[in-house]
Coordinates of C-alpha atoms in Angstrom, one line a residue:
X1440 CA -67.9 -80.9 -177.5
X1441 CA -69.1 -79.0 -181.1
X1442 CA -70.1 -81.0 -184.1
X1443 CA -69.2 -79.7 -187.5
X1444 CA -71.8 -79.3 -190.0
X1445 CA -70.9 -79.6 -193.6
X1446 CA -74.4 -79.7 -196.0
X1447 CA -75.8 -83.2 -194.5
X1448 CA -72.2 -84.5 -192.9
X1449 CA -71.8 -83.7 -189.2
X1450 CA -68.0 -84.4 -187.8
X1451 CA -67.6 -84.9 -184.3
X1452 CA -65.1 -87.1 -182.3
X1453 CA -68.1 -89.4 -181.2
X1454 CA -69.3 -89.6 -184.5
X1455 CA -68.6 -91.7 -187.6
X1456 CA -65.4 -91.0 -189.1
X1457 CA -65.7 -89.1 -192.0
X1458 CA -63.3 -89.6 -194.9
X1459 CA -62.0 -86.9 -196.9
X1460 CA -60.7 -87.6 -199.6
X1461 CA -59.2 -87.0 -203.5
X1462 CA -56.2 -86.6 -205.5
X1463 CA -53.7 -84.3 -204.5
X1464 CA -54.0 -81.7 -206.8
X1465 CA -56.5 -81.5 -210.0
X1466 CA -55.5 -82.1 -213.6
X1467 CA -59.1 -82.2 -214.9
X1468 CA -62.9 -82.3 -214.7
X1469 CA -62.5 -85.9 -216.7
X1470 CA -59.8 -86.6 -214.0
X1471 CA -61.8 -85.3 -210.7
X1472 CA -64.9 -87.0 -212.3
X1473 CA -63.1 -90.1 -212.9
X1474 CA -62.0 -89.7 -209.2
X1475 CA -65.0 -89.1 -207.6
X1476 CA -66.8 -91.7 -208.8
X1477 CA -64.4 -94.4 -207.4
X1478 CA -64.0 -92.8 -204.1
X1479 CA -68.1 -93.0 -204.5
X1480 CA -67.9 -96.4 -204.7
X1481 CA -65.6 -96.9 -202.1
X1482 CA -67.4 -95.1 -199.8
X1483 CA -70.4 -96.7 -200.3
X1484 CA -69.2 -99.9 -199.6
X1485 CA -67.8 -99.3 -196.7
X1486 CA -70.9 -97.2 -195.1
X1487 CA -68.5 -93.8 -194.7
X1488 CA -69.7 -90.3 -195.1
X1489 CA -67.2 -88.6 -197.6
X1490 CA -66.3 -84.9 -198.5
X1491 CA -64.2 -84.9 -201.5
X1492 CA -60.6 -83.1 -201.6
X1493 CA -58.8 -81.8 -205.1
X1494 CA -56.5 -78.6 -204.7
X1495 CA -56.5 -76.1 -207.4
X1496 CA -52.9 -74.8 -206.5
X1497 CA -50.1 -76.2 -205.0
X1498 CA -48.0 -73.2 -203.8
X1499 CA -45.3 -74.9 -201.9
X1500 CA -43.9 -77.3 -204.1
X1501 CA -40.8 -78.6 -203.2
X1502 CA -39.2 -76.5 -206.3
X1503 CA -39.9 -74.0 -209.0
X1504 CA -40.4 -77.0 -211.6
X1505 CA -43.1 -78.5 -210.0
X1506 CA -46.5 -78.7 -210.8
X1507 CA -48.5 -76.6 -209.4
X1508 CA -52.5 -77.8 -210.7
X1509 CA -55.5 -75.8 -213.1
X1510 CA -55.0 -72.5 -210.9
X1511 CA -57.7 -71.0 -209.4
X1512 CA -60.8 -70.6 -211.5
X1513 CA -60.2 -73.4 -214.0
X1514 CA -60.2 -75.5 -210.1
X1515 CA -62.4 -73.9 -208.7
X1516 CA -64.5 -74.6 -212.1
X1517 CA -64.6 -78.5 -211.5
X1518 CA -64.7 -78.7 -207.7
X1519 CA -67.9 -76.4 -208.6
X1520 CA -69.2 -79.7 -211.4
X1521 CA -67.8 -82.5 -208.8
X1522 CA -70.2 -81.2 -205.5
X1523 CA -73.1 -80.6 -207.5
X1524 CA -73.0 -83.5 -209.6
X1525 CA -71.8 -86.0 -207.1
X1526 CA -73.9 -84.1 -204.4
X1527 CA -71.5 -84.2 -202.3
X1528 CA -69.2 -81.1 -199.9
X1529 CA -66.0 -80.0 -201.8
X1530 CA -62.7 -78.7 -199.9
X1531 CA -59.4 -77.1 -201.0
X1532 CA -56.8 -75.1 -199.8
X1533 CA -56.5 -71.3 -199.5
X1534 CA -53.2 -69.8 -199.4
X1535 CA -53.6 -65.9 -199.2
X1536 CA -56.6 -63.5 -197.8
X1537 CA -58.0 -62.8 -200.5
X1538 CA -58.2 -66.7 -202.0
X1539 CA -61.3 -67.3 -199.6
X1540 CA -64.1 -65.2 -200.2
X1541 CA -64.0 -66.4 -203.6
X1542 CA -63.3 -69.8 -202.6
X1543 CA -66.2 -70.3 -200.1
X1544 CA -68.2 -69.1 -203.0
X1545 CA -67.8 -72.7 -204.6
X1546 CA -66.7 -75.0 -202.1
X1547 CA -67.6 -76.0 -198.3
X1548 CA -64.8 -76.4 -196.3
X1549 CA -62.0 -74.2 -196.6
X1550 CA -58.3 -75.6 -195.7
X1551 CA -55.6 -74.2 -194.4
X1552 CA -52.2 -76.2 -195.5
X1553 CA -49.9 -76.7 -192.4
X1554 CA -47.0 -74.0 -193.5
X1555 CA -49.9 -71.2 -192.6
X1556 CA -51.2 -72.2 -190.0
X1557 CA -50.2 -69.3 -188.1
X1558 CA -50.8 -66.8 -190.6
X1559 CA -52.9 -64.0 -188.7
X1560 CA -54.8 -62.4 -192.0
X1561 CA -55.5 -66.1 -193.9
X1562 CA -57.2 -67.3 -190.5
X1563 CA -59.7 -64.4 -190.2
X1564 CA -60.0 -63.9 -193.7
X1565 CA -61.3 -67.9 -193.6
X1566 CA -63.2 -67.4 -190.5
X1567 CA -65.1 -64.5 -192.0
X1568 CA -66.7 -66.6 -195.1
X1569 CA -69.0 -68.4 -192.5
X1570 CA -67.3 -71.7 -193.8
X1571 CA -66.3 -74.7 -192.0
X1572 CA -62.4 -74.6 -192.3
X1573 CA -59.8 -77.7 -191.5
X1574 CA -56.7 -75.8 -189.9
X1575 CA -53.4 -78.6 -190.7
X1576 CA -51.7 -78.2 -187.9
X1577 CA -47.7 -76.7 -188.9
X1578 CA -45.4 -79.6 -188.8
X1579 CA -43.5 -77.2 -186.7
X1580 CA -45.8 -77.0 -184.0
X1581 CA -46.9 -78.0 -181.4
X1582 CA -50.1 -79.4 -180.8
X1583 CA -51.3 -77.3 -177.6
X1584 CA -50.0 -74.3 -179.9
X1585 CA -53.2 -74.9 -181.8
X1586 CA -55.5 -73.0 -179.6
X1587 CA -54.4 -69.9 -180.9
X1588 CA -55.3 -70.6 -184.3
X1589 CA -58.7 -71.8 -182.8
X1590 CA -59.1 -68.4 -181.1
X1591 CA -58.7 -66.3 -184.5
X1592 CA -61.0 -67.9 -186.2
X1593 CA -63.4 -67.9 -183.3
X1594 CA -62.7 -63.8 -182.8
X1595 CA -64.7 -64.2 -186.0
X1596 CA -67.8 -65.3 -185.0
X1597 CA -67.2 -68.9 -187.2
X1598 CA -67.1 -72.2 -184.3
X1599 CA -67.3 -74.4 -187.9
X1600 CA -63.2 -75.4 -186.7
X1601 CA -61.7 -79.0 -187.4
X1602 CA -58.2 -79.2 -186.6
X1603 CA -55.7 -81.4 -188.3
X1604 CA -52.5 -83.9 -187.8
X1605 CA -50.2 -84.3 -190.7
X1606 CA -46.8 -85.0 -188.5
X1607 CA -44.3 -83.1 -187.0
X1608 CA -40.5 -82.1 -188.4
X1609 CA -38.1 -84.8 -186.9
X1610 CA -34.3 -84.2 -188.2
X1611 CA -33.9 -83.9 -192.2
X1612 CA -36.7 -85.4 -195.0
X1613 CA -38.4 -87.5 -192.0
X1614 CA -41.8 -86.7 -190.0
X1615 CA -43.4 -88.7 -187.3
X1616 CA -46.3 -88.5 -186.0
X1617 CA -46.8 -87.9 -181.8
X1618 CA -51.3 -89.2 -181.3
X1619 CA -51.3 -87.4 -178.8
X1620 CA -52.0 -84.7 -181.0
X1621 CA -55.4 -86.0 -181.6
X1622 CA -56.8 -85.9 -178.0
X1623 CA -54.3 -83.2 -177.1
X1624 CA -55.9 -80.8 -180.1
X1625 CA -59.6 -82.3 -179.4
X1626 CA -59.2 -80.7 -175.8
X1627 CA -60.3 -77.4 -177.8
X1628 CA -63.8 -78.7 -177.9
X1629 CA -64.0 -79.2 -182.0
X1630 CA -63.4 -82.1 -183.9
X1631 CA -60.2 -83.9 -185.0
X1632 CA -59.1 -84.5 -188.6
X1633 CA -55.9 -87.2 -189.3
X1634 CA -54.3 -86.8 -192.3
X1635 CA -52.9 -90.6 -192.9
X1636 CA -51.0 -89.6 -196.2
X1637 CA -49.1 -86.4 -195.6
X1638 CA -48.0 -87.8 -192.2
X1639 CA -46.0 -90.3 -194.2
X1640 CA -44.4 -87.8 -196.9
X1641 CA -40.6 -87.4 -196.1
X1642 CA -39.9 -83.8 -196.9
X1643 CA -37.2 -82.9 -199.8
X1644 CA -35.7 -86.3 -199.9
X1645 CA -36.2 -86.8 -203.9
X1646 CA -34.2 -83.4 -204.2
X1647 CA -36.1 -81.2 -206.3
X1648 CA -39.9 -83.0 -205.1
X1649 CA -40.7 -84.9 -201.8
X1650 CA -41.1 -88.4 -201.5
X1651 CA -43.3 -90.7 -199.3
X1652 CA -43.9 -94.3 -198.0
X1653 CA -47.5 -95.3 -198.6
X1654 CA -47.2 -98.6 -196.8
X1655 CA -47.2 -96.7 -193.5
X1656 CA -50.8 -95.2 -193.6
X1657 CA -52.7 -98.2 -193.1
X1658 CA -50.9 -98.5 -190.1
X1659 CA -51.4 -94.6 -188.7
X1660 CA -54.9 -94.2 -190.0
X1661 CA -55.4 -97.7 -187.6
X1662 CA -54.0 -95.9 -184.4
X1663 CA -55.9 -92.4 -185.3
X1664 CA -58.8 -94.4 -185.4
X1665 CA -58.3 -96.3 -182.3
X1666 CA -57.9 -93.3 -180.5
X1667 CA -61.0 -91.4 -182.1
X1668 CA -61.2 -89.1 -184.9
X1669 CA -64.1 -87.3 -186.5
X1670 CA -62.6 -87.3 -190.1
X1671 CA -59.7 -88.9 -192.0
X1672 CA -57.8 -87.7 -194.8
X1673 CA -56.5 -89.9 -197.6
X1674 CA -55.3 -88.7 -200.6
X1675 CA -55.5 -90.9 -203.8
X1676 CA -54.5 -91.1 -206.9
X1677 CA -55.5 -94.3 -210.3
X1678 CA -52.1 -93.9 -210.5
X1679 CA -49.8 -92.6 -207.9
X1680 CA -46.3 -93.2 -209.0
X1681 CA -47.3 -91.1 -211.9
X1682 CA -49.1 -88.1 -210.4
X1683 CA -48.1 -84.9 -210.8
X1684 CA -47.3 -84.3 -206.9
X1685 CA -47.4 -86.1 -203.5
X1686 CA -47.4 -89.1 -205.3
X1687 CA -45.1 -91.6 -203.4
X1688 CA -47.8 -91.1 -200.1
X1689 CA -51.0 -91.3 -201.8
X1690 CA -52.9 -94.6 -201.8
X1691 CA -53.7 -96.5 -205.1
X1692 CA -57.6 -95.7 -205.8
X1693 CA -58.0 -99.3 -206.9
X1694 CA -57.1 -100.2 -203.1
X1695 CA -59.6 -97.3 -201.4
X1696 CA -62.4 -99.8 -201.0
X1697 CA -60.7 -102.8 -198.7
X1698 CA -58.9 -100.0 -196.6
X1699 CA -61.9 -98.1 -196.0
X1700 CA -64.0 -101.8 -194.8
X1701 CA -60.8 -101.7 -192.3
X1702 CA -60.7 -98.6 -190.9
X1703 CA -64.7 -98.4 -190.6
X1704 CA -64.6 -101.7 -188.5
X1705 CA -61.9 -100.1 -186.2
X1706 CA -63.8 -97.6 -186.1
X1707 CA -67.1 -99.6 -185.0
X1708 CA -65.3 -100.7 -182.4
X1709 CA -63.8 -97.7 -180.8
X1710 CA -67.4 -95.6 -181.0
X1711 CA -69.5 -99.1 -181.0

């Protein structure tokens, strides 16, 4: 099994899980600082390594009226500041091939959104940066088909790859999580990530926005940790019900410390 190294953090199936966490989209530098402070405190209390996550552009909103974020230039400026001030790795979504080199100048991990996991030009451009790449498995894709995404990135000489489970479409407006995905994707030799918050989305269920069931974040995260995963992805916000995007599936920031302590206890048993 391969290990992905990001700054001084090592992510692997057999190592204590790393948390990837932050708000769904960037709102301002002040908000990002507040969120990073809360997440850092929660992770310190639980003894967990972490990566700060936020998107400068949410390009796949349910409707035209959906808020998309602060934009690429402002967003990368914010992510760069957070990475320096908190000495923490950062990760953000890229949506087009030309985004990759520019984002790679600032962030430590490039994330391929689930809807774009088969986009060859995007995967190649991301791989060519040499940065770590987190590829989210499409809601429409079988876990064994993620090997094709791996081969595309490997063709650039980049082996800093993580594969992320985030639920599979089940009928209309529902996702289910097939926990077999984690060992199946791990069979590629690369560490897996379990996205606990996007896995409980209810896509388009609110008409012009996506719903979610955050009460199932912890049960699914526990299951993933019991199976074994290199990282857990949890979006969080101080006031999810009034967040600009993905509020119904985000975990309130005030609940993160207790949640992470419980997840760490499961991880210790799994990898002890």
